[in-house]
Amino acid sequence: MIRLVDVVKRFAGSQSLAVDHLSLEVEEGETAVLVGPSGCGKTTTMKMINRLEEPTSGSIFVDGRDVTAQDPVTLRRGIGYVIQTIGLLPHRTIAQNIATVPELLGWDEIRISDRVKELAGMLELKSELLSRYPSELSGGQRQRVGVARALAADPPVMLMDEPFGAVDPIVRGRLQDQFLEIQDRLRKTIVFVTHDIDEAIKMADRIAILNVGGVLEQYDTPKEILRNPANDFVKEFLGSERGLKRLALVQVGEIEVEEGPVVSPDDPPQRATEAMQRFGTDWVSVVADGELLGWVDEQGLAGKATVGEAAPRKFSAYVTAASSLREALDSLITSTTQVAAVVWEGQRYRGVLTAERISKEITS
Amino acid sequence: MGVIGEAIQWLTDPVNWAGDGGIPHRMLEHMEISGLTVLAAALIAIPAGLAIGHSGRGRFLVVSLSNVGRAIPSFAILALALPITIKLGLGLGFWPTFFALFALAVPPILTNTYVGVAEVDRDLVEAARGMGMADGQILRRLELRLAAPVIMVGLRTAAVEVVATATLAALVAWGGLGRFIIDGFAVRDDARILGGAILVAVLAIATELVLGGVERLARPRTVSVRA
Amino acid sequence: MILAQADEPLVEPEWVMRNLDRIGERLVEHAYLTVLAVGIGLAICIPLGILAYRHRRIYPPVTWLAGFLYTIPSLALFAFLTAYTGLTTLTAEIGLVSYTLLILIRNVVAGLDSVPLDTKESARAMGYTDRQLLLKVELPLALPVILAGVRVATVTTIGLVTVTSLIGKGGLGFFILQGMRRFFNTPIVVGAVLSVLLAVSADLALLGLQKAATPWARNRARTA
C-alpha cells in the first residue's frame, strides 16, 4: 500500500543526509511504526509520504501511484494526518474542524453532519462538545478530535506523528487502547511515528527501527524484534527489560497452562498430600464442579477430615486468558504461593502459572 | 520639479536666514519650546509614572489618561488651550503653545514610565527585597535602570509629537517653523510653504533619529528587559 | 477684544442651534475622510502585508518608508502635497492614507505571524491549497491583530483630519480653525468635543467588531 524505494532527503545547507536511502513497504491494513532517536528522520520520512517534505531522490508509492506525480493537494485530501500538537483550527468549532476534509471534497451538508456525529460517537466525544471551540477542550479531548478529523473523509492511509504525546500517561494509555479498537474495525494503513519504544511495541504490526540519518536497522514484528534484535543499536534502543517487554506481548490464553495440584472439597487430606508430592508443591488448589474455591497447605489440613473443612484461602494472584504474561509474572511474584491461578469467566478453573512456566516462553 | 526648485531657492536665499523671522531663529524657537515642554512633562510624568508603576496604585488613572490622550486630536488641544489662556489673562503666543504641548507630552511619557516599571520582572524585585534593599533603592537601582529603554521610547514619542504639533502653533500667534507654512498659505507663496515643510520634516526626522540613538544607549546590556 | 473674550462662556448654545446643519455636514465630511483613508490604507496594506509576510526581505524597506512618512509632521506633509495636488480632497487623502500605512502594515504582518505553525501545517496536510489557506485560515486568524491596528489607525486619522482644515477640508476641524481665527470659543469647543466623541465611538464600535469577529477567543480552556 505504501512503498518507499531508496528515498533520500537532504536539507538545504546540510552536509549530512536526513534520510539515507530508505526502502520500506507497508502492507494494506497494517500499522507500521517508525521509531528511533532524534535525528533519525522518522518525522521527515512520514512527511514525505504526503509531500509536506519533498524527497531529494527516490520514489514513494501510495496505492501503486507515485506521490510526486500527483497534485499534492489532492494527495493530501486522501491521507489522514495527525500531529502531536493537533493543529486544530482555533476559529472553527469542533464540528467544523472534523468536517474540514469532507468540506474540501465537496460533500453535501447532510452527509457531512452525519459523518461528524458518527465520528464523535466512535471517538467518544460528547455531542455538546461539537459546537465548542478548541480552546474550550481538554488536551485529551483535543487529541481525539484530531483523530476524528483525520478519519473524517475515510482515507485509506493515515499518518500519525506522536499523536498521543501531549497528554499524561494515563490519558495516553486510554487513547492508545481506543485507537487500537478503532483500527481493529477500520483496518487503515497507518504510518505511526514515535520516540517511545513501548508505544511502538503496543501499537505496531511492524516496527521500523531507524538510526540517525534515516538508516533502517530492523523492520519486523514487535515479537521478532524483541526476540532477535538485529544488532547492538537495536538492543540498546529496546532498552533493558527486553524479556519483560516480550512477555507483555504474549497472552495467557495463547499458551498451555498446567493444571497443577487439584483436589475437591470432599477429598480426604491424604489426596491433597499425594497431589502435593506429585507436583512438588506445598499447596493444592481446591476446585468444586470446575469452580475454584482457593488453596490449602499442610498446615491448614492438619486434623481435618476432608479438604473442604480446611477453609481454602483465596489466591492473591489471578489472571485470565486476556492477561499478558508480564501481568501474570507481576502478580505472582507478590503472592504468597508464588503462583498465579488461571481462570476463565469468573472462577472457572483452568490451571496455574508458575514463574518457571512463564520464563519457558522466552527461553524457548 | 519647478516647485521644489523654488523651495530650494527660498531655503538658500540668505535673506531668509537673517533676523527674527529667519530660518535659524525660527528653528531655534521650535527646538526650544519642544525641549522645554518635553522636559517639563518629563519632570512631572516620570516621577508620577515611577510611583504608580512601583506601587501599582493609580493604574486606572494612567490607563484612562492614555486612552483619552490618544483620542483627542493634537490640533484640538492647541485650539482649546487658547480660550483657557485668554481667560487666565496669559494671552496668545507662548502660553497656549506651552500648555498644549505640555498636555500632549505627558500621556506618552507617563504611560511608558508606568509600563516600563510595571513590566520589570517581579522575581527580580523580590530578590532585591530579599537581599535587603529598601524600597527607594529598589526603585532607583533596579526598576529605573530596567525601565529606562521603555521610558526613552515614551520620551521619543512625546518629542516627535511635540515637534509636529509645534508646527501648528503658528495659528495661536506663536513662532517656530510652522510660521513659514502658515504665512506661506496666507500669501500663496508656494516656495515658502514647501521650504517650511522641508525644514519641519528634517527637524522631526532628526529628532526621531537622535533620540532613537540615545534610546539604544540606554538599553542595559546584560539584563533582558520585557518591554 | 481680548478682555471681552475673557468673560465669554465656553459654549454659546445659540450658535450651536443655528449651525446644526453645518455641524452635521462637517461631521459627515469628517467621517467620510476617515473611512476613505483607512479603507484605502487597508486596501494597500493587506496585499502588501501578505507579500511582506511571504517574502521577508521587503518588510524592512516597506516599514522604513511607512515610518518615514509617519514621522513627517502632518502639516508639513499636507503643505508639501498642496504644491502638487492643490487644496483638494486628494491632497488630504494622500496625506491621511500615508499616516495609516505604518500601523496597518505592521499589524497585518504581525497578525499573520501570530497564526500558529502547527495550525498551518495541519491545514496544509489536510489538503488546503495555498489560496484556501490564506483566505480560510491565515487571514481569519490574523483578523484580531489587524482590527486592533485599524482601531489605532482610525483614531489617529480622526485626529489628523482636523489638521486638514488648514488646506480647506477639515471636517470638524473647520470649526476649530474658525474659532481660533475669530477668537470665538464656541466653535473650538464644539469642534474639539465632537472630534473626541467621534474618535471614542469609532474606537468602541471597532472594539465591538473585533470581539464579534473572534468568537473563539471568548472562552478559556477547561481542564478535564
PDB file of C-alpha atoms in Angstrom, chain A residues 2-253:
ATOM      1  CA  ILE A   2       2.820   2.373   0.860  1.00  0.00           C
ATOM      2  CA  ARG A   3       6.171   1.766  -0.715  1.00  0.00           C
ATOM      3  CA  LEU A   4       9.337   3.759  -0.176  1.00  0.00           C
ATOM      4  CA  VAL A   5      12.073   3.000  -2.659  1.00  0.00           C
ATOM      5  CA  ASP A   6      15.558   4.283  -1.978  1.00  0.00           C
ATOM      6  CA  VAL A   7      14.274   7.540  -0.553  1.00  0.00           C
ATOM      7  CA  VAL A   8      16.841  10.220   0.213  1.00  0.00           C
ATOM      8  CA  LYS A   9      16.297  13.567   1.915  1.00  0.00           C
ATOM      9  CA  ARG A  10      18.918  16.213   2.237  1.00  0.00           C
ATOM     10  CA  PHE A  11      18.009  19.578   3.701  1.00  0.00           C
ATOM     11  CA  ALA A  12      19.423  22.686   2.043  1.00  0.00           C
ATOM     12  CA  GLY A  13      22.705  23.775   3.539  1.00  0.00           C
ATOM     13  CA  SER A  14      23.267  20.498   5.354  1.00  0.00           C
ATOM     14  CA  GLN A  15      26.204  18.172   4.792  1.00  0.00           C
ATOM     15  CA  SER A  16      24.606  15.030   6.138  1.00  0.00           C
ATOM     16  CA  LEU A  17      21.521  13.242   4.890  1.00  0.00           C
ATOM     17  CA  ALA A  18      18.387  13.397   6.973  1.00  0.00           C
ATOM     18  CA  VAL A  19      17.160  10.208   5.319  1.00  0.00           C
ATOM     19  CA  ASP A  20      19.721   7.933   3.686  1.00  0.00           C
ATOM     20  CA  HIS A  21      18.363   5.592   1.029  1.00  0.00           C
ATOM     21  CA  LEU A  22      15.412   4.253   2.943  1.00  0.00           C
ATOM     22  CA  SER A  23      13.331   1.451   1.476  1.00  0.00           C
ATOM     23  CA  LEU A  24      10.258   0.272   3.265  1.00  0.00           C
ATOM     24  CA  GLU A  25       6.936  -1.297   2.464  1.00  0.00           C
ATOM     25  CA  VAL A  26       3.742  -1.080   4.463  1.00  0.00           C
ATOM     26  CA  GLU A  27       1.022  -3.595   3.678  1.00  0.00           C
ATOM     27  CA  GLU A  28      -2.593  -2.589   3.375  1.00  0.00           C
ATOM     28  CA  GLY A  29      -4.304  -2.536   6.743  1.00  0.00           C
ATOM     29  CA  GLU A  30      -1.002  -2.652   8.561  1.00  0.00           C
ATOM     30  CA  THR A  31       0.258  -0.255  11.214  1.00  0.00           C
ATOM     31  CA  ALA A  32       3.932   0.452  10.693  1.00  0.00           C
ATOM     32  CA  VAL A  33       5.607   2.359  13.494  1.00  0.00           C
ATOM     33  CA  LEU A  34       8.730   4.375  12.756  1.00  0.00           C
ATOM     34  CA  VAL A  35      10.758   4.691  15.902  1.00  0.00           C
ATOM     35  CA  GLY A  36      14.234   5.930  16.694  1.00  0.00           C
ATOM     36  CA  PRO A  37      16.319   8.589  18.449  1.00  0.00           C
ATOM     37  CA  SER A  38      16.053  12.243  17.451  1.00  0.00           C
ATOM     38  CA  GLY A  39      17.700  12.932  14.139  1.00  0.00           C
ATOM     39  CA  CYS A  40      16.752   9.561  12.733  1.00  0.00           C
ATOM     40  CA  GLY A  41      14.475  11.154  10.160  1.00  0.00           C
ATOM     41  CA  LYS A  42      11.296   9.395  11.206  1.00  0.00           C
ATOM     42  CA  THR A  43       9.127  12.510  11.038  1.00  0.00           C
ATOM     43  CA  THR A  44      10.799  13.656   7.814  1.00  0.00           C
ATOM     44  CA  THR A  45      10.121  10.258   6.257  1.00  0.00           C
ATOM     45  CA  MET A  46       6.487  10.389   7.263  1.00  0.00           C
ATOM     46  CA  LYS A  47       6.120  13.891   5.871  1.00  0.00           C
ATOM     47  CA  MET A  48       7.498  12.820   2.528  1.00  0.00           C
ATOM     48  CA  ILE A  49       4.610  10.440   2.084  1.00  0.00           C
ATOM     49  CA  ASN A  50       2.135  13.317   1.833  1.00  0.00           C
ATOM     50  CA  ARG A  51       4.717  15.665   0.382  1.00  0.00           C
ATOM     51  CA  LEU A  52       4.861  18.151   3.210  1.00  0.00           C
ATOM     52  CA  GLU A  53       8.534  17.480   2.575  1.00  0.00           C
ATOM     53  CA  GLU A  54       9.725  16.651  -0.914  1.00  0.00           C
ATOM     54  CA  PRO A  55      12.140  13.733  -1.306  1.00  0.00           C
ATOM     55  CA  THR A  56      15.548  14.699  -2.676  1.00  0.00           C
ATOM     56  CA  SER A  57      15.644  11.446  -4.630  1.00  0.00           C
ATOM     57  CA  GLY A  58      13.968   8.070  -4.652  1.00  0.00           C
ATOM     58  CA  SER A  59      10.290   7.292  -5.063  1.00  0.00           C
ATOM     59  CA  ILE A  60       7.313   6.887  -2.845  1.00  0.00           C
ATOM     60  CA  PHE A  61       4.236   4.996  -3.944  1.00  0.00           C
ATOM     61  CA  VAL A  62       0.857   5.125  -2.275  1.00  0.00           C
ATOM     62  CA  ASP A  63      -1.624   2.587  -3.574  1.00  0.00           C
ATOM     63  CA  GLY A  64       0.650   1.941  -6.513  1.00  0.00           C
ATOM     64  CA  ARG A  65       0.847   5.576  -7.624  1.00  0.00           C
ATOM     65  CA  ASP A  66       3.938   7.725  -7.377  1.00  0.00           C
ATOM     66  CA  VAL A  67       3.217  10.581  -4.993  1.00  0.00           C
ATOM     67  CA  THR A  68       5.399  13.036  -6.857  1.00  0.00           C
ATOM     68  CA  ALA A  69       3.301  12.510  -9.966  1.00  0.00           C
ATOM     69  CA  GLN A  70       0.122  13.596  -8.231  1.00  0.00           C
ATOM     70  CA  ASP A  71      -1.169  17.019  -7.315  1.00  0.00           C
ATOM     71  CA  PRO A  72      -0.099  17.389  -3.674  1.00  0.00           C
ATOM     72  CA  VAL A  73      -3.396  18.937  -2.611  1.00  0.00           C
ATOM     73  CA  THR A  74      -5.452  16.025  -3.972  1.00  0.00           C
ATOM     74  CA  LEU A  75      -2.962  13.584  -2.489  1.00  0.00           C
ATOM     75  CA  ARG A  76      -3.282  15.120   0.967  1.00  0.00           C
ATOM     76  CA  ARG A  77      -7.050  15.089   0.903  1.00  0.00           C
ATOM     77  CA  GLY A  78      -6.824  11.336   0.624  1.00  0.00           C
ATOM     78  CA  ILE A  79      -4.431  10.900   3.553  1.00  0.00           C
ATOM     79  CA  GLY A  80      -5.332  11.404   7.190  1.00  0.00           C
ATOM     80  CA  TYR A  81      -2.821  13.401   9.230  1.00  0.00           C
ATOM     81  CA  VAL A  82      -2.442  13.726  12.986  1.00  0.00           C
ATOM     82  CA  ILE A  83       0.385  15.554  14.762  1.00  0.00           C
ATOM     83  CA  GLN A  84       1.258  15.890  18.425  1.00  0.00           C
ATOM     84  CA  THR A  85       0.002  19.438  18.773  1.00  0.00           C
ATOM     85  CA  ILE A  86      -3.017  18.555  16.647  1.00  0.00           C
ATOM     86  CA  GLY A  87      -3.175  21.976  14.992  1.00  0.00           C
ATOM     87  CA  LEU A  88      -6.922  22.365  15.205  1.00  0.00           C
ATOM     88  CA  LEU A  89      -8.244  25.491  13.548  1.00  0.00           C
ATOM     89  CA  PRO A  90      -8.907  27.713  16.563  1.00  0.00           C
ATOM     90  CA  HIS A  91     -11.513  29.812  14.832  1.00  0.00           C
ATOM     91  CA  ARG A  92     -13.786  26.954  13.889  1.00  0.00           C
ATOM     92  CA  THR A  93     -15.936  24.755  16.071  1.00  0.00           C
ATOM     93  CA  ILE A  94     -15.094  21.136  16.762  1.00  0.00           C
ATOM     94  CA  ALA A  95     -17.746  20.011  14.305  1.00  0.00           C
ATOM     95  CA  GLN A  96     -16.352  22.322  11.639  1.00  0.00           C
ATOM     96  CA  ASN A  97     -12.834  21.114  12.351  1.00  0.00           C
ATOM     97  CA  ILE A  98     -13.790  17.488  11.962  1.00  0.00           C
ATOM     98  CA  ALA A  99     -15.666  18.340   8.770  1.00  0.00           C
ATOM     99  CA  THR A 100     -12.633  20.056   7.194  1.00  0.00           C
ATOM    100  CA  VAL A 101     -11.667  17.492   4.554  1.00  0.00           C
ATOM    101  CA  PRO A 102     -15.226  16.452   3.652  1.00  0.00           C
ATOM    102  CA  GLU A 103     -15.952  20.133   3.076  1.00  0.00           C
ATOM    103  CA  LEU A 104     -12.895  20.455   0.878  1.00  0.00           C
ATOM    104  CA  LEU A 105     -14.062  17.420  -1.054  1.00  0.00           C
ATOM    105  CA  GLY A 106     -17.478  18.972  -1.559  1.00  0.00           C
ATOM    106  CA  TRP A 107     -19.659  16.555   0.367  1.00  0.00           C
ATOM    107  CA  ASP A 108     -23.214  17.736   0.914  1.00  0.00           C
ATOM    108  CA  GLU A 109     -24.249  19.092   4.283  1.00  0.00           C
ATOM    109  CA  ILE A 110     -26.296  16.159   5.454  1.00  0.00           C
ATOM    110  CA  ARG A 111     -23.605  13.649   4.633  1.00  0.00           C
ATOM    111  CA  ILE A 112     -21.082  15.802   6.482  1.00  0.00           C
ATOM    112  CA  SER A 113     -23.153  16.230   9.612  1.00  0.00           C
ATOM    113  CA  ASP A 114     -23.950  12.513   9.728  1.00  0.00           C
ATOM    114  CA  ARG A 115     -20.300  11.680   9.385  1.00  0.00           C
ATOM    115  CA  VAL A 116     -19.343  14.145  12.142  1.00  0.00           C
ATOM    116  CA  LYS A 117     -21.848  12.553  14.513  1.00  0.00           C
ATOM    117  CA  GLU A 118     -20.614   9.102  13.588  1.00  0.00           C
ATOM    118  CA  LEU A 119     -17.013  10.037  14.325  1.00  0.00           C
ATOM    119  CA  ALA A 120     -17.923  11.774  17.563  1.00  0.00           C
ATOM    120  CA  GLY A 121     -19.506   8.519  18.686  1.00  0.00           C
ATOM    121  CA  MET A 122     -16.519   6.492  17.554  1.00  0.00           C
ATOM    122  CA  LEU A 123     -14.100   8.689  19.443  1.00  0.00           C
ATOM    123  CA  GLU A 124     -16.381   9.050  22.440  1.00  0.00           C
ATOM    124  CA  LEU A 125     -16.781  12.806  22.120  1.00  0.00           C
ATOM    125  CA  LYS A 126     -19.926  14.123  23.752  1.00  0.00           C
ATOM    126  CA  SER A 127     -22.229  15.834  21.282  1.00  0.00           C
ATOM    127  CA  GLU A 128     -22.257  19.057  23.296  1.00  0.00           C
ATOM    128  CA  LEU A 129     -18.557  19.477  22.504  1.00  0.00           C
ATOM    129  CA  LEU A 130     -19.258  19.707  18.787  1.00  0.00           C
ATOM    130  CA  SER A 131     -20.337  23.324  18.918  1.00  0.00           C
ATOM    131  CA  ARG A 132     -17.467  24.407  21.165  1.00  0.00           C
ATOM    132  CA  TYR A 133     -14.152  25.854  20.118  1.00  0.00           C
ATOM    133  CA  PRO A 134     -10.809  24.053  20.506  1.00  0.00           C
ATOM    134  CA  SER A 135      -9.659  26.382  23.277  1.00  0.00           C
ATOM    135  CA  GLU A 136     -12.505  25.106  25.438  1.00  0.00           C
ATOM    136  CA  LEU A 137     -11.477  21.444  25.308  1.00  0.00           C
ATOM    137  CA  SER A 138      -9.014  19.485  27.393  1.00  0.00           C
ATOM    138  CA  GLY A 139      -5.835  18.023  25.910  1.00  0.00           C
ATOM    139  CA  GLY A 140      -7.253  14.517  25.733  1.00  0.00           C
ATOM    140  CA  GLN A 141     -10.426  15.718  24.050  1.00  0.00           C
ATOM    141  CA  ARG A 142      -8.455  17.706  21.503  1.00  0.00           C
ATOM    142  CA  GLN A 143      -6.347  14.680  20.693  1.00  0.00           C
ATOM    143  CA  ARG A 144      -9.463  12.668  19.978  1.00  0.00           C
ATOM    144  CA  VAL A 145     -10.821  15.437  17.779  1.00  0.00           C
ATOM    145  CA  GLY A 146      -7.534  15.308  15.875  1.00  0.00           C
ATOM    146  CA  VAL A 147      -8.023  11.617  15.179  1.00  0.00           C
ATOM    147  CA  ALA A 148     -11.677  12.125  14.237  1.00  0.00           C
ATOM    148  CA  ARG A 149     -10.682  14.881  11.859  1.00  0.00           C
ATOM    149  CA  ALA A 150      -8.112  12.648  10.201  1.00  0.00           C
ATOM    150  CA  LEU A 151     -10.647   9.865   9.764  1.00  0.00           C
ATOM    151  CA  ALA A 152     -13.419  12.121   8.513  1.00  0.00           C
ATOM    152  CA  ALA A 153     -13.115  11.548   4.766  1.00  0.00           C
ATOM    153  CA  ASP A 154     -12.384   7.865   5.400  1.00  0.00           C
ATOM    154  CA  PRO A 155      -8.911   7.936   3.886  1.00  0.00           C
ATOM    155  CA  PRO A 156      -7.256   4.559   3.327  1.00  0.00           C
ATOM    156  CA  VAL A 157      -3.947   5.882   4.664  1.00  0.00           C
ATOM    157  CA  MET A 158      -3.178   7.683   7.936  1.00  0.00           C
ATOM    158  CA  LEU A 159      -0.002   9.443   9.020  1.00  0.00           C
ATOM    159  CA  MET A 160       0.387   9.976  12.744  1.00  0.00           C
ATOM    160  CA  ASP A 161       3.288  11.795  14.394  1.00  0.00           C
ATOM    161  CA  GLU A 162       3.351  11.315  18.162  1.00  0.00           C
ATOM    162  CA  PRO A 163      -0.413  11.801  18.182  1.00  0.00           C
ATOM    163  CA  PHE A 164      -0.789  10.907  21.846  1.00  0.00           C
ATOM    164  CA  GLY A 165       2.349  12.649  23.064  1.00  0.00           C
ATOM    165  CA  ALA A 166       0.868  15.764  24.533  1.00  0.00           C
ATOM    166  CA  VAL A 167      -1.137  14.155  27.337  1.00  0.00           C
ATOM    167  CA  ASP A 168      -0.342  12.461  30.625  1.00  0.00           C
ATOM    168  CA  PRO A 169       0.419   8.699  30.665  1.00  0.00           C
ATOM    169  CA  ILE A 170      -2.995   7.641  31.932  1.00  0.00           C
ATOM    170  CA  VAL A 171      -4.861   9.504  29.220  1.00  0.00           C
ATOM    171  CA  ARG A 172      -2.312   8.365  26.681  1.00  0.00           C
ATOM    172  CA  GLY A 173      -2.889   4.714  27.556  1.00  0.00           C
ATOM    173  CA  ARG A 174      -6.622   5.135  27.145  1.00  0.00           C
ATOM    174  CA  LEU A 175      -6.237   6.932  23.819  1.00  0.00           C
ATOM    175  CA  GLN A 176      -3.924   4.192  22.557  1.00  0.00           C
ATOM    176  CA  ASP A 177      -6.408   1.478  23.563  1.00  0.00           C
ATOM    177  CA  GLN A 178      -9.267   3.351  21.976  1.00  0.00           C
ATOM    178  CA  PHE A 179      -7.292   3.814  18.787  1.00  0.00           C
ATOM    179  CA  LEU A 180      -6.314   0.150  18.625  1.00  0.00           C
ATOM    180  CA  GLU A 181     -10.001  -0.750  18.893  1.00  0.00           C
ATOM    181  CA  ILE A 182     -10.914   1.599  16.070  1.00  0.00           C
ATOM    182  CA  GLN A 183      -8.065   0.360  13.921  1.00  0.00           C
ATOM    183  CA  ASP A 184      -9.228  -3.185  14.518  1.00  0.00           C
ATOM    184  CA  ARG A 185     -12.533  -2.265  12.949  1.00  0.00           C
ATOM    185  CA  LEU A 186     -11.369   0.037  10.180  1.00  0.00           C
ATOM    186  CA  ARG A 187      -8.053  -1.546   9.253  1.00  0.00           C
ATOM    187  CA  LYS A 188      -6.456   1.578   7.790  1.00  0.00           C
ATOM    188  CA  THR A 189      -2.910   1.572   6.526  1.00  0.00           C
ATOM    189  CA  ILE A 190      -1.052   3.588   9.133  1.00  0.00           C
ATOM    190  CA  VAL A 191       2.415   5.056   9.405  1.00  0.00           C
ATOM    191  CA  PHE A 192       2.918   5.993  13.030  1.00  0.00           C
ATOM    192  CA  VAL A 193       5.916   7.901  14.355  1.00  0.00           C
ATOM    193  CA  THR A 194       7.021   7.820  17.972  1.00  0.00           C
ATOM    194  CA  HIS A 195      10.172   8.045  20.043  1.00  0.00           C
ATOM    195  CA  ASP A 196       8.688   5.792  22.715  1.00  0.00           C
ATOM    196  CA  ILE A 197       9.619   2.141  22.164  1.00  0.00           C
ATOM    197  CA  ASP A 198       6.858   0.917  24.458  1.00  0.00           C
ATOM    198  CA  GLU A 199       4.254   2.771  22.459  1.00  0.00           C
ATOM    199  CA  ALA A 200       5.742   1.285  19.304  1.00  0.00           C
ATOM    200  CA  ILE A 201       5.520  -2.215  20.703  1.00  0.00           C
ATOM    201  CA  LYS A 202       1.944  -1.653  21.747  1.00  0.00           C
ATOM    202  CA  MET A 203       0.641  -0.056  18.560  1.00  0.00           C
ATOM    203  CA  ALA A 204       2.608  -1.707  15.759  1.00  0.00           C
ATOM    204  CA  ASP A 205       2.010  -4.588  13.449  1.00  0.00           C
ATOM    205  CA  ARG A 206       5.571  -3.978  12.345  1.00  0.00           C
ATOM    206  CA  ILE A 207       8.198  -1.691  13.790  1.00  0.00           C
ATOM    207  CA  ALA A 208      10.866   0.090  11.734  1.00  0.00           C
ATOM    208  CA  ILE A 209      13.799   0.990  13.940  1.00  0.00           C
ATOM    209  CA  LEU A 210      15.651   3.910  12.414  1.00  0.00           C
ATOM    210  CA  ASN A 211      19.092   5.136  13.282  1.00  0.00           C
ATOM    211  CA  VAL A 212      20.394   8.695  12.884  1.00  0.00           C
ATOM    212  CA  GLY A 213      20.317   9.679   9.236  1.00  0.00           C
ATOM    213  CA  GLY A 214      17.330   7.562   8.421  1.00  0.00           C
ATOM    214  CA  VAL A 215      19.233   4.293   8.369  1.00  0.00           C
ATOM    215  CA  LEU A 216      16.888   1.319   8.741  1.00  0.00           C
ATOM    216  CA  GLU A 217      18.282  -1.031  11.365  1.00  0.00           C
ATOM    217  CA  GLN A 218      15.424  -3.505  11.584  1.00  0.00           C
ATOM    218  CA  TYR A 219      11.890  -3.811  10.285  1.00  0.00           C
ATOM    219  CA  ASP A 220       9.845  -6.615  11.763  1.00  0.00           C
ATOM    220  CA  THR A 221       7.023  -7.525  14.096  1.00  0.00           C
ATOM    221  CA  PRO A 222       7.457  -6.447  17.721  1.00  0.00           C
ATOM    222  CA  LYS A 223       7.773 -10.040  18.852  1.00  0.00           C
ATOM    223  CA  GLU A 224      10.501 -10.811  16.368  1.00  0.00           C
ATOM    224  CA  ILE A 225      12.455  -7.675  17.124  1.00  0.00           C
ATOM    225  CA  LEU A 226      12.316  -8.359  20.829  1.00  0.00           C
ATOM    226  CA  ARG A 227      13.303 -11.965  20.292  1.00  0.00           C
ATOM    227  CA  ASN A 228      16.077 -11.295  17.783  1.00  0.00           C
ATOM    228  CA  PRO A 229      17.363  -7.754  17.837  1.00  0.00           C
ATOM    229  CA  ALA A 230      19.422  -7.281  14.657  1.00  0.00           C
ATOM    230  CA  ASN A 231      22.332  -5.502  16.285  1.00  0.00           C
ATOM    231  CA  ASP A 232      23.590  -3.672  19.354  1.00  0.00           C
ATOM    232  CA  PHE A 233      21.928  -0.436  18.390  1.00  0.00           C
ATOM    233  CA  VAL A 234      18.530  -2.117  18.293  1.00  0.00           C
ATOM    234  CA  LYS A 235      19.270  -3.927  21.527  1.00  0.00           C
ATOM    235  CA  GLU A 236      20.109  -0.687  23.253  1.00  0.00           C
ATOM    236  CA  PHE A 237      17.141   1.075  21.807  1.00  0.00           C
ATOM    237  CA  LEU A 238      14.821  -1.637  23.006  1.00  0.00           C
ATOM    238  CA  GLY A 239      16.149  -0.904  26.405  1.00  0.00           C
ATOM    239  CA  SER A 240      16.638  -3.164  29.372  1.00  0.00           C
ATOM    240  CA  GLU A 241      13.842  -5.468  30.417  1.00  0.00           C
ATOM    241  CA  ARG A 242      13.552  -6.784  26.893  1.00  0.00           C
ATOM    242  CA  GLY A 243      12.413 -10.053  28.317  1.00  0.00           C
ATOM    243  CA  LEU A 244       9.604  -8.425  30.214  1.00  0.00           C
ATOM    244  CA  LYS A 245       8.614  -6.489  27.105  1.00  0.00           C
ATOM    245  CA  ARG A 246       8.313  -9.745  25.221  1.00  0.00           C
ATOM    246  CA  LEU A 247       6.190 -11.204  27.966  1.00  0.00           C
ATOM    247  CA  ALA A 248       3.855  -8.250  27.596  1.00  0.00           C
ATOM    248  CA  LEU A 249       3.124  -9.356  24.072  1.00  0.00           C
ATOM    249  CA  VAL A 250       2.002 -12.890  24.916  1.00  0.00           C
ATOM    250  CA  GLN A 251      -1.385 -13.528  26.397  1.00  0.00           C
ATOM    251  CA  VAL A 252      -2.118 -16.270  28.902  1.00  0.00           C
ATOM    252  CA  GLY A 253      -4.757 -17.623  26.595  1.00  0.00           C
TER     253      GLY A 253
END
